[in-house]
Amino acid sequence: LPRMIDNGRVELHGTIGTGAYGQVYLAIDRRYSQPAWRAVKCLRRNGLDARQKHFQRREIALHRLASSHPSIVHMDRLIEDGEHLYVVMDYGEEGDLFAMITDKQRYVGDDELIRSVFLQLVDGIAFLHSLGIAHRDVKPENIVCSEHGTRVRICDFGLATSEVESGEFGCGSTFYIAPECLGDWDPEQKSYPTRPGDVWSLGVILVNLVCGRNPWRIASPTDESFNAFLRDPYFLRRILPISEDCLYVLTRIFTLEPSERASLPELRQLITEVRSFTMTEEELLRAHAAA
């Protein structure tokens, strides 16, 4: 049976996500004249140590601060109810970008849709950075879709920070984490700048959109594909059907040195200038013949 919160105004239905923090429910919100579907994140309040409480407060505060941008999932309100906090957010009725890329194969070969969706993400991250927020976990599972996959919004601020430099290594997800955030390139490294890592993650998402796969498993000294790319960036054109234009964008993103990485305004300009993200038919035929 549905569970009621907020004095009966919000009706929780099935679970649509689970994490260390608790669960995300699909809900009907009757607070306004028109009932609306929402995603409601349920956070435990009891049994948390000081560090966990700090992270919980940080997640809510940073998401609320960024909530007004069209490329960020809107946080409608916070409900405090005994043992739990409920974060009421807009619902992405078409699921996440991961499913849109892998199950529905929505973007491969559609240059203008790739450009539009990617620029929405660039603008969302640029807005976060303008507020002094680094997301630190940008990946397709943390991006919700609507309007047949043409509209995307960033969610899940669980790892977000307002720190410019951080010593919290390993924040993020294996495929999408920038090398400086791993801490395994330089034994002397004590911290990393937080915002360039979001640009790196966007680069991996661009490969996902264009090719439907990842360029490597992890940007670590132990990863053969990543090391092959560092030795010769053209390696990516040997394993992925990407255009010269797209490769150039990726080489501006995938720099080991964060300070050399493309800024978001530069990245936006580069993406608008890409003629095609994928190889031409002729290039694909040549690539197959060479293989």
PDB file of C-alpha atoms in Angstrom:
ATOM      1  CA  LEU A   1       0.000   0.000   0.000  1.00  0.00           C
ATOM      2  CA  PRO A   2       1.215   3.557  -0.662  1.00  0.00           C
ATOM      3  CA  ARG A   3       2.718   5.398   2.313  1.00  0.00           C
ATOM      4  CA  MET A   4       1.718   8.976   3.122  1.00  0.00           C
ATOM      5  CA  ILE A   5       4.020  11.788   4.255  1.00  0.00           C
ATOM      6  CA  ASP A   6       3.706  15.580   4.531  1.00  0.00           C
ATOM      7  CA  ASN A   7       0.276  15.348   6.180  1.00  0.00           C
ATOM      8  CA  GLY A   8      -1.075  13.185   3.380  1.00  0.00           C
ATOM      9  CA  ARG A   9       0.056  15.487   0.576  1.00  0.00           C
ATOM     10  CA  VAL A  10       2.748  13.093  -0.704  1.00  0.00           C
ATOM     11  CA  GLU A  11       1.974   9.450  -1.467  1.00  0.00           C
ATOM     12  CA  LEU A  12       5.066   7.203  -1.748  1.00  0.00           C
ATOM     13  CA  HIS A  13       4.826   4.349  -4.249  1.00  0.00           C
ATOM     14  CA  GLY A  14       7.525   1.938  -5.458  1.00  0.00           C
ATOM     15  CA  THR A  15      11.298   2.250  -5.001  1.00  0.00           C
ATOM     16  CA  ILE A  16      13.148   3.628  -8.064  1.00  0.00           C
ATOM     17  CA  GLY A  17      16.656   3.735  -6.564  1.00  0.00           C
ATOM     18  CA  THR A  18      18.679   2.509  -3.582  1.00  0.00           C
ATOM     19  CA  GLY A  19      21.982   3.675  -2.152  1.00  0.00           C
ATOM     20  CA  ALA A  20      24.001   3.875   1.042  1.00  0.00           C
ATOM     21  CA  TYR A  21      21.918   6.906   2.088  1.00  0.00           C
ATOM     22  CA  GLY A  22      18.540   5.144   1.835  1.00  0.00           C
ATOM     23  CA  GLN A  23      16.023   4.898  -0.987  1.00  0.00           C
ATOM     24  CA  VAL A  24      14.426   6.976  -3.739  1.00  0.00           C
ATOM     25  CA  TYR A  25      10.684   6.520  -4.195  1.00  0.00           C
ATOM     26  CA  LEU A  26       8.285   7.352  -6.971  1.00  0.00           C
ATOM     27  CA  ALA A  27       5.578   9.525  -5.396  1.00  0.00           C
ATOM     28  CA  ILE A  28       2.455  11.522  -6.167  1.00  0.00           C
ATOM     29  CA  ASP A  29       2.616  15.079  -4.834  1.00  0.00           C
ATOM     30  CA  ARG A  30      -0.787  16.648  -4.132  1.00  0.00           C
ATOM     31  CA  ARG A  31       0.533  19.871  -2.650  1.00  0.00           C
ATOM     32  CA  TYR A  32      -0.380  21.904  -5.729  1.00  0.00           C
ATOM     33  CA  SER A  33      -3.631  22.186  -7.677  1.00  0.00           C
ATOM     34  CA  GLN A  34      -2.345  19.676 -10.256  1.00  0.00           C
ATOM     35  CA  PRO A  35      -1.067  16.371  -8.745  1.00  0.00           C
ATOM     36  CA  ALA A  36       2.433  15.575 -10.056  1.00  0.00           C
ATOM     37  CA  TRP A  37       4.797  12.608 -10.093  1.00  0.00           C
ATOM     38  CA  ARG A  38       7.942  13.226  -8.018  1.00  0.00           C
ATOM     39  CA  ALA A  39      11.092  11.410  -7.014  1.00  0.00           C
ATOM     40  CA  VAL A  40      11.459  11.441  -3.225  1.00  0.00           C
ATOM     41  CA  LYS A  41      14.828  10.661  -1.660  1.00  0.00           C
ATOM     42  CA  CYS A  42      14.447   9.257   1.857  1.00  0.00           C
ATOM     43  CA  LEU A  43      17.436   9.989   4.127  1.00  0.00           C
ATOM     44  CA  ARG A  44      17.873   8.429   7.564  1.00  0.00           C
ATOM     45  CA  ARG A  45      18.370  10.912  10.415  1.00  0.00           C
ATOM     46  CA  ASN A  46      19.102   8.471  13.257  1.00  0.00           C
ATOM     47  CA  GLY A  47      22.260   6.444  13.827  1.00  0.00           C
ATOM     48  CA  LEU A  48      24.516   8.771  11.834  1.00  0.00           C
ATOM     49  CA  ASP A  49      27.936   9.852  13.055  1.00  0.00           C
ATOM     50  CA  ALA A  50      29.077  13.491  12.801  1.00  0.00           C
ATOM     51  CA  ARG A  51      30.780  12.916   9.418  1.00  0.00           C
ATOM     52  CA  GLN A  52      27.674  11.301   7.895  1.00  0.00           C
ATOM     53  CA  LYS A  53      25.481  14.132   9.197  1.00  0.00           C
ATOM     54  CA  HIS A  54      27.870  16.640   7.634  1.00  0.00           C
ATOM     55  CA  PHE A  55      27.709  14.868   4.243  1.00  0.00           C
ATOM     56  CA  GLN A  56      23.921  14.702   4.419  1.00  0.00           C
ATOM     57  CA  ARG A  57      23.608  18.430   5.174  1.00  0.00           C
ATOM     58  CA  ARG A  58      26.145  19.221   2.445  1.00  0.00           C
ATOM     59  CA  GLU A  59      24.256  17.206  -0.184  1.00  0.00           C
ATOM     60  CA  ILE A  60      20.941  18.925   0.582  1.00  0.00           C
ATOM     61  CA  ALA A  61      22.422  22.437   0.803  1.00  0.00           C
ATOM     62  CA  LEU A  62      24.377  22.196  -2.457  1.00  0.00           C
ATOM     63  CA  HIS A  63      21.505  20.621  -4.404  1.00  0.00           C
ATOM     64  CA  ARG A  64      19.105  23.273  -3.131  1.00  0.00           C
ATOM     65  CA  LEU A  65      21.548  26.040  -4.093  1.00  0.00           C
ATOM     66  CA  ALA A  66      21.861  24.714  -7.663  1.00  0.00           C
ATOM     67  CA  SER A  67      18.256  23.696  -8.110  1.00  0.00           C
ATOM     68  CA  SER A  68      17.069  26.594 -10.295  1.00  0.00           C
ATOM     69  CA  HIS A  69      18.989  25.660 -13.468  1.00  0.00           C
ATOM     70  CA  PRO A  70      17.136  23.777 -16.266  1.00  0.00           C
ATOM     71  CA  SER A  71      19.976  21.211 -16.493  1.00  0.00           C
ATOM     72  CA  ILE A  72      19.772  20.366 -12.764  1.00  0.00           C
ATOM     73  CA  VAL A  73      16.994  18.242 -11.250  1.00  0.00           C
ATOM     74  CA  HIS A  74      14.771  20.694  -9.356  1.00  0.00           C
ATOM     75  CA  MET A  75      14.503  20.185  -5.580  1.00  0.00           C
ATOM     76  CA  ASP A  76      10.950  21.174  -4.696  1.00  0.00           C
ATOM     77  CA  ARG A  77      11.178  20.985  -0.912  1.00  0.00           C
ATOM     78  CA  LEU A  78      12.469  19.149   2.149  1.00  0.00           C
ATOM     79  CA  ILE A  79      10.130  17.323   4.524  1.00  0.00           C
ATOM     80  CA  GLU A  80      11.302  16.455   8.056  1.00  0.00           C
ATOM     81  CA  ASP A  81       9.382  13.578   9.534  1.00  0.00           C
ATOM     82  CA  GLY A  82      10.650  11.985  12.749  1.00  0.00           C
ATOM     83  CA  GLU A  83      13.456   9.577  11.810  1.00  0.00           C
ATOM     84  CA  HIS A  84      13.666  10.599   8.161  1.00  0.00           C
ATOM     85  CA  LEU A  85      14.310  13.524   5.837  1.00  0.00           C
ATOM     86  CA  TYR A  86      12.465  13.426   2.523  1.00  0.00           C
ATOM     87  CA  VAL A  87      13.886  15.368  -0.412  1.00  0.00           C
ATOM     88  CA  VAL A  88      11.079  16.003  -2.921  1.00  0.00           C
ATOM     89  CA  MET A  89      12.442  16.401  -6.480  1.00  0.00           C
ATOM     90  CA  ASP A  90      11.231  16.484 -10.066  1.00  0.00           C
ATOM     91  CA  TYR A  91      10.853  13.030 -11.589  1.00  0.00           C
ATOM     92  CA  GLY A  92      12.685  12.012 -14.782  1.00  0.00           C
ATOM     93  CA  GLU A  93       9.939   9.881 -16.274  1.00  0.00           C
ATOM     94  CA  GLU A  94      12.199   8.241 -18.888  1.00  0.00           C
ATOM     95  CA  GLY A  95      14.822   6.932 -16.457  1.00  0.00           C
ATOM     96  CA  ASP A  96      18.507   7.755 -16.542  1.00  0.00           C
ATOM     97  CA  LEU A  97      20.941   8.506 -19.346  1.00  0.00           C
ATOM     98  CA  PHE A  98      22.660   5.146 -18.838  1.00  0.00           C
ATOM     99  CA  ALA A  99      19.497   3.268 -19.883  1.00  0.00           C
ATOM    100  CA  MET A 100      18.871   5.767 -22.695  1.00  0.00           C
ATOM    101  CA  ILE A 101      22.383   5.070 -24.081  1.00  0.00           C
ATOM    102  CA  THR A 102      22.618   1.310 -23.493  1.00  0.00           C
ATOM    103  CA  ASP A 103      19.047  -0.039 -23.738  1.00  0.00           C
ATOM    104  CA  LYS A 104      17.459   2.439 -26.133  1.00  0.00           C
ATOM    105  CA  GLN A 105      20.638   3.346 -28.094  1.00  0.00           C
ATOM    106  CA  ARG A 106      19.133   6.785 -28.541  1.00  0.00           C
ATOM    107  CA  TYR A 107      22.129   8.913 -29.555  1.00  0.00           C
ATOM    108  CA  VAL A 108      24.613   6.981 -31.724  1.00  0.00           C
ATOM    109  CA  GLY A 109      24.749   8.544 -35.185  1.00  0.00           C
ATOM    110  CA  ASP A 110      22.562  11.576 -34.343  1.00  0.00           C
ATOM    111  CA  ASP A 111      25.040  14.472 -34.327  1.00  0.00           C
ATOM    112  CA  GLU A 112      22.569  17.237 -33.495  1.00  0.00           C
ATOM    113  CA  LEU A 113      20.979  15.311 -30.625  1.00  0.00           C
ATOM    114  CA  ILE A 114      24.433  14.457 -29.203  1.00  0.00           C
ATOM    115  CA  ARG A 115      25.398  18.145 -29.445  1.00  0.00           C
ATOM    116  CA  SER A 116      22.169  19.357 -27.814  1.00  0.00           C
ATOM    117  CA  VAL A 117      22.262  16.871 -24.922  1.00  0.00           C
ATOM    118  CA  PHE A 118      25.976  17.356 -24.276  1.00  0.00           C
ATOM    119  CA  LEU A 119      25.659  21.165 -24.240  1.00  0.00           C
ATOM    120  CA  GLN A 120      22.830  20.884 -21.687  1.00  0.00           C
ATOM    121  CA  LEU A 121      25.263  18.984 -19.451  1.00  0.00           C
ATOM    122  CA  VAL A 122      28.085  21.492 -20.080  1.00  0.00           C
ATOM    123  CA  ASP A 123      25.733  24.340 -19.131  1.00  0.00           C
ATOM    124  CA  GLY A 124      24.585  22.528 -15.983  1.00  0.00           C
ATOM    125  CA  ILE A 125      28.150  21.895 -14.813  1.00  0.00           C
ATOM    126  CA  ALA A 126      29.147  25.487 -15.702  1.00  0.00           C
ATOM    127  CA  PHE A 127      26.282  26.715 -13.511  1.00  0.00           C
ATOM    128  CA  LEU A 128      27.449  24.503 -10.613  1.00  0.00           C
ATOM    129  CA  HIS A 129      31.013  25.774 -10.970  1.00  0.00           C
ATOM    130  CA  SER A 130      29.777  29.393 -11.066  1.00  0.00           C
ATOM    131  CA  LEU A 131      28.229  28.719  -7.637  1.00  0.00           C
ATOM    132  CA  GLY A 132      31.514  27.232  -6.392  1.00  0.00           C
ATOM    133  CA  ILE A 133      30.178  23.649  -6.497  1.00  0.00           C
ATOM    134  CA  ALA A 134      31.993  20.615  -7.935  1.00  0.00           C
ATOM    135  CA  HIS A 135      29.649  17.644  -8.506  1.00  0.00           C
ATOM    136  CA  ARG A 136      32.371  14.913  -8.395  1.00  0.00           C
ATOM    137  CA  ASP A 137      30.089  12.118  -9.593  1.00  0.00           C
ATOM    138  CA  VAL A 138      28.985  13.094 -13.092  1.00  0.00           C
ATOM    139  CA  LYS A 139      27.950   9.888 -14.893  1.00  0.00           C
ATOM    140  CA  PRO A 140      24.958   8.709 -16.970  1.00  0.00           C
ATOM    141  CA  GLU A 141      23.318   7.061 -13.930  1.00  0.00           C
ATOM    142  CA  ASN A 142      23.189  10.521 -12.272  1.00  0.00           C
ATOM    143  CA  ILE A 143      21.504  12.199 -15.235  1.00  0.00           C
ATOM    144  CA  VAL A 144      17.742  11.835 -15.756  1.00  0.00           C
ATOM    145  CA  CYS A 145      15.985  12.045 -19.112  1.00  0.00           C
ATOM    146  CA  SER A 146      12.680  13.328 -20.417  1.00  0.00           C
ATOM    147  CA  GLU A 147      11.082  14.311 -23.738  1.00  0.00           C
ATOM    148  CA  HIS A 148      12.309  11.180 -25.574  1.00  0.00           C
ATOM    149  CA  GLY A 149      15.855  11.604 -24.288  1.00  0.00           C
ATOM    150  CA  THR A 150      16.206  15.128 -25.711  1.00  0.00           C
ATOM    151  CA  ARG A 151      16.158  16.817 -22.291  1.00  0.00           C
ATOM    152  CA  VAL A 152      18.650  15.866 -19.558  1.00  0.00           C
ATOM    153  CA  ARG A 153      19.137  16.991 -15.956  1.00  0.00           C
ATOM    154  CA  ILE A 154      21.911  16.279 -13.469  1.00  0.00           C
ATOM    155  CA  CYS A 155      21.000  14.801 -10.067  1.00  0.00           C
ATOM    156  CA  ASP A 156      22.564  13.165  -6.972  1.00  0.00           C
ATOM    157  CA  PHE A 157      24.704  15.633  -5.060  1.00  0.00           C
ATOM    158  CA  GLY A 158      25.936  13.002  -2.587  1.00  0.00           C
ATOM    159  CA  LEU A 159      29.624  13.630  -3.423  1.00  0.00           C
ATOM    160  CA  ALA A 160      29.319  17.326  -4.340  1.00  0.00           C
ATOM    161  CA  THR A 161      31.587  19.790  -2.567  1.00  0.00           C
ATOM    162  CA  SER A 162      32.185  23.518  -2.306  1.00  0.00           C
ATOM    163  CA  GLU A 163      35.887  22.908  -1.604  1.00  0.00           C
ATOM    164  CA  VAL A 164      38.214  24.161  -4.360  1.00  0.00           C
ATOM    165  CA  GLU A 165      40.852  21.571  -3.360  1.00  0.00           C
ATOM    166  CA  SER A 166      40.133  18.221  -1.746  1.00  0.00           C
ATOM    167  CA  GLY A 167      42.113  15.405  -0.150  1.00  0.00           C
ATOM    168  CA  GLU A 168      39.169  12.969  -0.447  1.00  0.00           C
ATOM    169  CA  PHE A 169      40.613  10.657  -3.101  1.00  0.00           C
ATOM    170  CA  GLY A 170      38.492   8.094  -4.923  1.00  0.00           C
ATOM    171  CA  CYS A 171      35.366  10.272  -5.079  1.00  0.00           C
ATOM    172  CA  GLY A 172      33.382   9.264  -8.138  1.00  0.00           C
ATOM    173  CA  SER A 173      32.770   6.196 -10.280  1.00  0.00           C
ATOM    174  CA  THR A 174      35.434   4.004 -11.868  1.00  0.00           C
ATOM    175  CA  PHE A 175      34.836   4.751 -15.568  1.00  0.00           C
ATOM    176  CA  TYR A 176      34.282   8.494 -15.077  1.00  0.00           C
ATOM    177  CA  ILE A 177      36.788   9.542 -12.413  1.00  0.00           C
ATOM    178  CA  ALA A 178      39.656  11.844 -13.441  1.00  0.00           C
ATOM    179  CA  PRO A 179      43.239  10.614 -12.866  1.00  0.00           C
ATOM    180  CA  GLU A 180      44.083  13.340 -10.315  1.00  0.00           C
ATOM    181  CA  CYS A 181      41.097  12.256  -8.173  1.00  0.00           C
ATOM    182  CA  LEU A 182      42.489   8.719  -7.885  1.00  0.00           C
ATOM    183  CA  GLY A 183      45.715   9.753  -6.170  1.00  0.00           C
ATOM    184  CA  ASP A 184      47.694   6.879  -7.724  1.00  0.00           C
ATOM    185  CA  TRP A 185      49.781   8.836 -10.268  1.00  0.00           C
ATOM    186  CA  ASP A 186      51.979  10.724  -7.808  1.00  0.00           C
ATOM    187  CA  PRO A 187      52.852   9.311  -4.356  1.00  0.00           C
ATOM    188  CA  GLU A 188      53.556  12.888  -3.161  1.00  0.00           C
ATOM    189  CA  GLN A 189      50.077  14.154  -4.100  1.00  0.00           C
ATOM    190  CA  LYS A 190      48.132  15.463  -1.077  1.00  0.00           C
ATOM    191  CA  SER A 191      45.067  16.972  -2.797  1.00  0.00           C
ATOM    192  CA  TYR A 192      43.464  17.733  -6.167  1.00  0.00           C
ATOM    193  CA  PRO A 193      41.444  20.634  -7.640  1.00  0.00           C
ATOM    194  CA  THR A 194      37.802  19.540  -7.551  1.00  0.00           C
ATOM    195  CA  ARG A 195      36.215  21.201 -10.593  1.00  0.00           C
ATOM    196  CA  PRO A 196      38.411  19.943 -13.487  1.00  0.00           C
ATOM    197  CA  GLY A 197      37.288  16.394 -12.599  1.00  0.00           C
ATOM    198  CA  ASP A 198      33.754  17.249 -13.722  1.00  0.00           C
ATOM    199  CA  VAL A 199      35.105  18.246 -17.144  1.00  0.00           C
ATOM    200  CA  TRP A 200      36.906  14.878 -17.392  1.00  0.00           C
ATOM    201  CA  SER A 201      33.687  13.018 -16.551  1.00  0.00           C
ATOM    202  CA  LEU A 202      31.876  14.973 -19.281  1.00  0.00           C
ATOM    203  CA  GLY A 203      34.518  13.716 -21.738  1.00  0.00           C
ATOM    204  CA  VAL A 204      33.747  10.084 -20.898  1.00  0.00           C
ATOM    205  CA  ILE A 205      30.015  10.839 -21.265  1.00  0.00           C
ATOM    206  CA  LEU A 206      30.717  12.313 -24.722  1.00  0.00           C
ATOM    207  CA  VAL A 207      32.295   8.978 -25.730  1.00  0.00           C
ATOM    208  CA  ASN A 208      29.225   7.187 -24.300  1.00  0.00           C
ATOM    209  CA  LEU A 209      26.855   9.363 -26.347  1.00  0.00           C
ATOM    210  CA  VAL A 210      28.831   9.042 -29.585  1.00  0.00           C
ATOM    211  CA  CYS A 211      29.833   5.352 -29.367  1.00  0.00           C
ATOM    212  CA  GLY A 212      27.640   3.709 -26.724  1.00  0.00           C
ATOM    213  CA  ARG A 213      30.706   2.482 -24.810  1.00  0.00           C
ATOM    214  CA  ASN A 214      33.598   3.622 -22.573  1.00  0.00           C
ATOM    215  CA  PRO A 215      37.120   4.495 -23.745  1.00  0.00           C
ATOM    216  CA  TRP A 216      38.804   2.629 -20.841  1.00  0.00           C
ATOM    217  CA  ARG A 217      37.957   1.033 -17.515  1.00  0.00           C
ATOM    218  CA  ILE A 218      39.794   3.535 -15.317  1.00  0.00           C
ATOM    219  CA  ALA A 219      42.199   6.457 -15.923  1.00  0.00           C
ATOM    220  CA  SER A 220      44.906   4.752 -13.882  1.00  0.00           C
ATOM    221  CA  PRO A 221      48.531   3.726 -14.549  1.00  0.00           C
ATOM    222  CA  THR A 222      47.324   0.103 -14.434  1.00  0.00           C
ATOM    223  CA  ASP A 223      44.829   0.470 -17.339  1.00  0.00           C
ATOM    224  CA  GLU A 224      46.234  -0.698 -20.707  1.00  0.00           C
ATOM    225  CA  SER A 225      43.778   1.261 -22.872  1.00  0.00           C
ATOM    226  CA  PHE A 226      44.333   4.483 -20.959  1.00  0.00           C
ATOM    227  CA  ASN A 227      48.113   4.104 -21.201  1.00  0.00           C
ATOM    228  CA  ALA A 228      47.826   3.398 -24.932  1.00  0.00           C
ATOM    229  CA  PHE A 229      45.884   6.684 -25.276  1.00  0.00           C
ATOM    230  CA  LEU A 230      48.557   8.608 -23.330  1.00  0.00           C
ATOM    231  CA  ARG A 231      51.244   7.231 -25.644  1.00  0.00           C
ATOM    232  CA  ASP A 232      49.235   8.012 -28.780  1.00  0.00           C
ATOM    233  CA  PRO A 233      45.861   9.852 -28.686  1.00  0.00           C
ATOM    234  CA  TYR A 234      45.064   8.365 -32.144  1.00  0.00           C
ATOM    235  CA  PHE A 235      44.609   5.065 -30.297  1.00  0.00           C
ATOM    236  CA  LEU A 236      41.024   6.218 -29.662  1.00  0.00           C
ATOM    237  CA  ARG A 237      40.357   6.380 -33.428  1.00  0.00           C
ATOM    238  CA  ARG A 238      41.589   2.803 -33.720  1.00  0.00           C
ATOM    239  CA  ILE A 239      39.174   1.464 -31.113  1.00  0.00           C
ATOM    240  CA  LEU A 240      36.229   3.887 -31.530  1.00  0.00           C
ATOM    241  CA  PRO A 241      34.404   5.177 -34.650  1.00  0.00           C
ATOM    242  CA  ILE A 242      34.993   8.842 -33.736  1.00  0.00           C
ATOM    243  CA  SER A 243      35.721  11.725 -36.126  1.00  0.00           C
ATOM    244  CA  GLU A 244      38.890  13.842 -36.157  1.00  0.00           C
ATOM    245  CA  ASP A 245      36.836  16.728 -34.701  1.00  0.00           C
ATOM    246  CA  CYS A 246      35.605  14.555 -31.848  1.00  0.00           C
ATOM    247  CA  LEU A 247      39.110  13.240 -31.156  1.00  0.00           C
ATOM    248  CA  TYR A 248      40.415  16.795 -30.899  1.00  0.00           C
ATOM    249  CA  VAL A 249      37.731  17.667 -28.306  1.00  0.00           C
ATOM    250  CA  LEU A 250      38.638  14.551 -26.312  1.00  0.00           C
ATOM    251  CA  THR A 251      42.363  15.380 -26.363  1.00  0.00           C
ATOM    252  CA  ARG A 252      41.493  18.797 -24.880  1.00  0.00           C
ATOM    253  CA  ILE A 253      39.564  17.076 -22.080  1.00  0.00           C
ATOM    254  CA  PHE A 254      41.700  14.015 -21.328  1.00  0.00           C
ATOM    255  CA  THR A 255      44.841  15.749 -20.045  1.00  0.00           C
ATOM    256  CA  LEU A 256      46.709  14.288 -17.060  1.00  0.00           C
ATOM    257  CA  GLU A 257      47.402  17.816 -15.805  1.00  0.00           C
ATOM    258  CA  PRO A 258      44.076  19.365 -14.622  1.00  0.00           C
ATOM    259  CA  SER A 259      45.262  22.937 -15.298  1.00  0.00           C
ATOM    260  CA  GLU A 260      45.765  22.070 -18.994  1.00  0.00           C
ATOM    261  CA  ARG A 261      42.249  20.677 -19.413  1.00  0.00           C
ATOM    262  CA  ALA A 262      39.699  22.581 -21.497  1.00  0.00           C
ATOM    263  CA  SER A 263      37.640  25.131 -19.585  1.00  0.00           C
ATOM    264  CA  LEU A 264      33.864  24.814 -19.868  1.00  0.00           C
ATOM    265  CA  PRO A 265      33.543  27.889 -22.166  1.00  0.00           C
ATOM    266  CA  GLU A 266      36.236  26.406 -24.450  1.00  0.00           C
ATOM    267  CA  LEU A 267      34.515  23.015 -24.383  1.00  0.00           C
ATOM    268  CA  ARG A 268      31.183  24.626 -25.279  1.00  0.00           C
ATOM    269  CA  GLN A 269      32.790  26.396 -28.252  1.00  0.00           C
ATOM    270  CA  LEU A 270      34.560  23.238 -29.436  1.00  0.00           C
ATOM    271  CA  ILE A 271      31.328  21.209 -29.338  1.00  0.00           C
ATOM    272  CA  THR A 272      29.409  23.829 -31.346  1.00  0.00           C
ATOM    273  CA  GLU A 273      32.162  23.659 -34.015  1.00  0.00           C
ATOM    274  CA  VAL A 274      32.226  19.839 -34.388  1.00  0.00           C
ATOM    275  CA  ARG A 275      31.016  19.002 -37.903  1.00  0.00           C
ATOM    276  CA  SER A 276      30.371  15.323 -37.176  1.00  0.00           C
ATOM    277  CA  PHE A 277      31.101  13.254 -34.067  1.00  0.00           C
ATOM    278  CA  THR A 278      31.496   9.935 -35.908  1.00  0.00           C
ATOM    279  CA  MET A 279      33.672   8.604 -38.722  1.00  0.00           C
ATOM    280  CA  THR A 280      32.392   8.991 -42.285  1.00  0.00           C
ATOM    281  CA  GLU A 281      31.232   5.861 -44.157  1.00  0.00           C
ATOM    282  CA  GLU A 282      34.490   5.995 -46.121  1.00  0.00           C
ATOM    283  CA  GLU A 283      36.604   6.122 -42.936  1.00  0.00           C
ATOM    284  CA  LEU A 284      34.633   3.220 -41.423  1.00  0.00           C
ATOM    285  CA  LEU A 285      35.187   1.116 -44.547  1.00  0.00           C
ATOM    286  CA  ARG A 286      38.932   1.894 -44.456  1.00  0.00           C
ATOM    287  CA  ALA A 287      39.060   1.059 -40.728  1.00  0.00           C
ATOM    288  CA  HIS A 288      37.329  -2.296 -41.345  1.00  0.00           C
ATOM    289  CA  ALA A 289      39.692  -3.061 -44.240  1.00  0.00           C
ATOM    290  CA  ALA A 290      42.735  -2.267 -42.067  1.00  0.00           C
ATOM    291  CA  ALA A 291      41.410  -4.504 -39.288  1.00  0.00           C
TER     292      ALA A 291
END
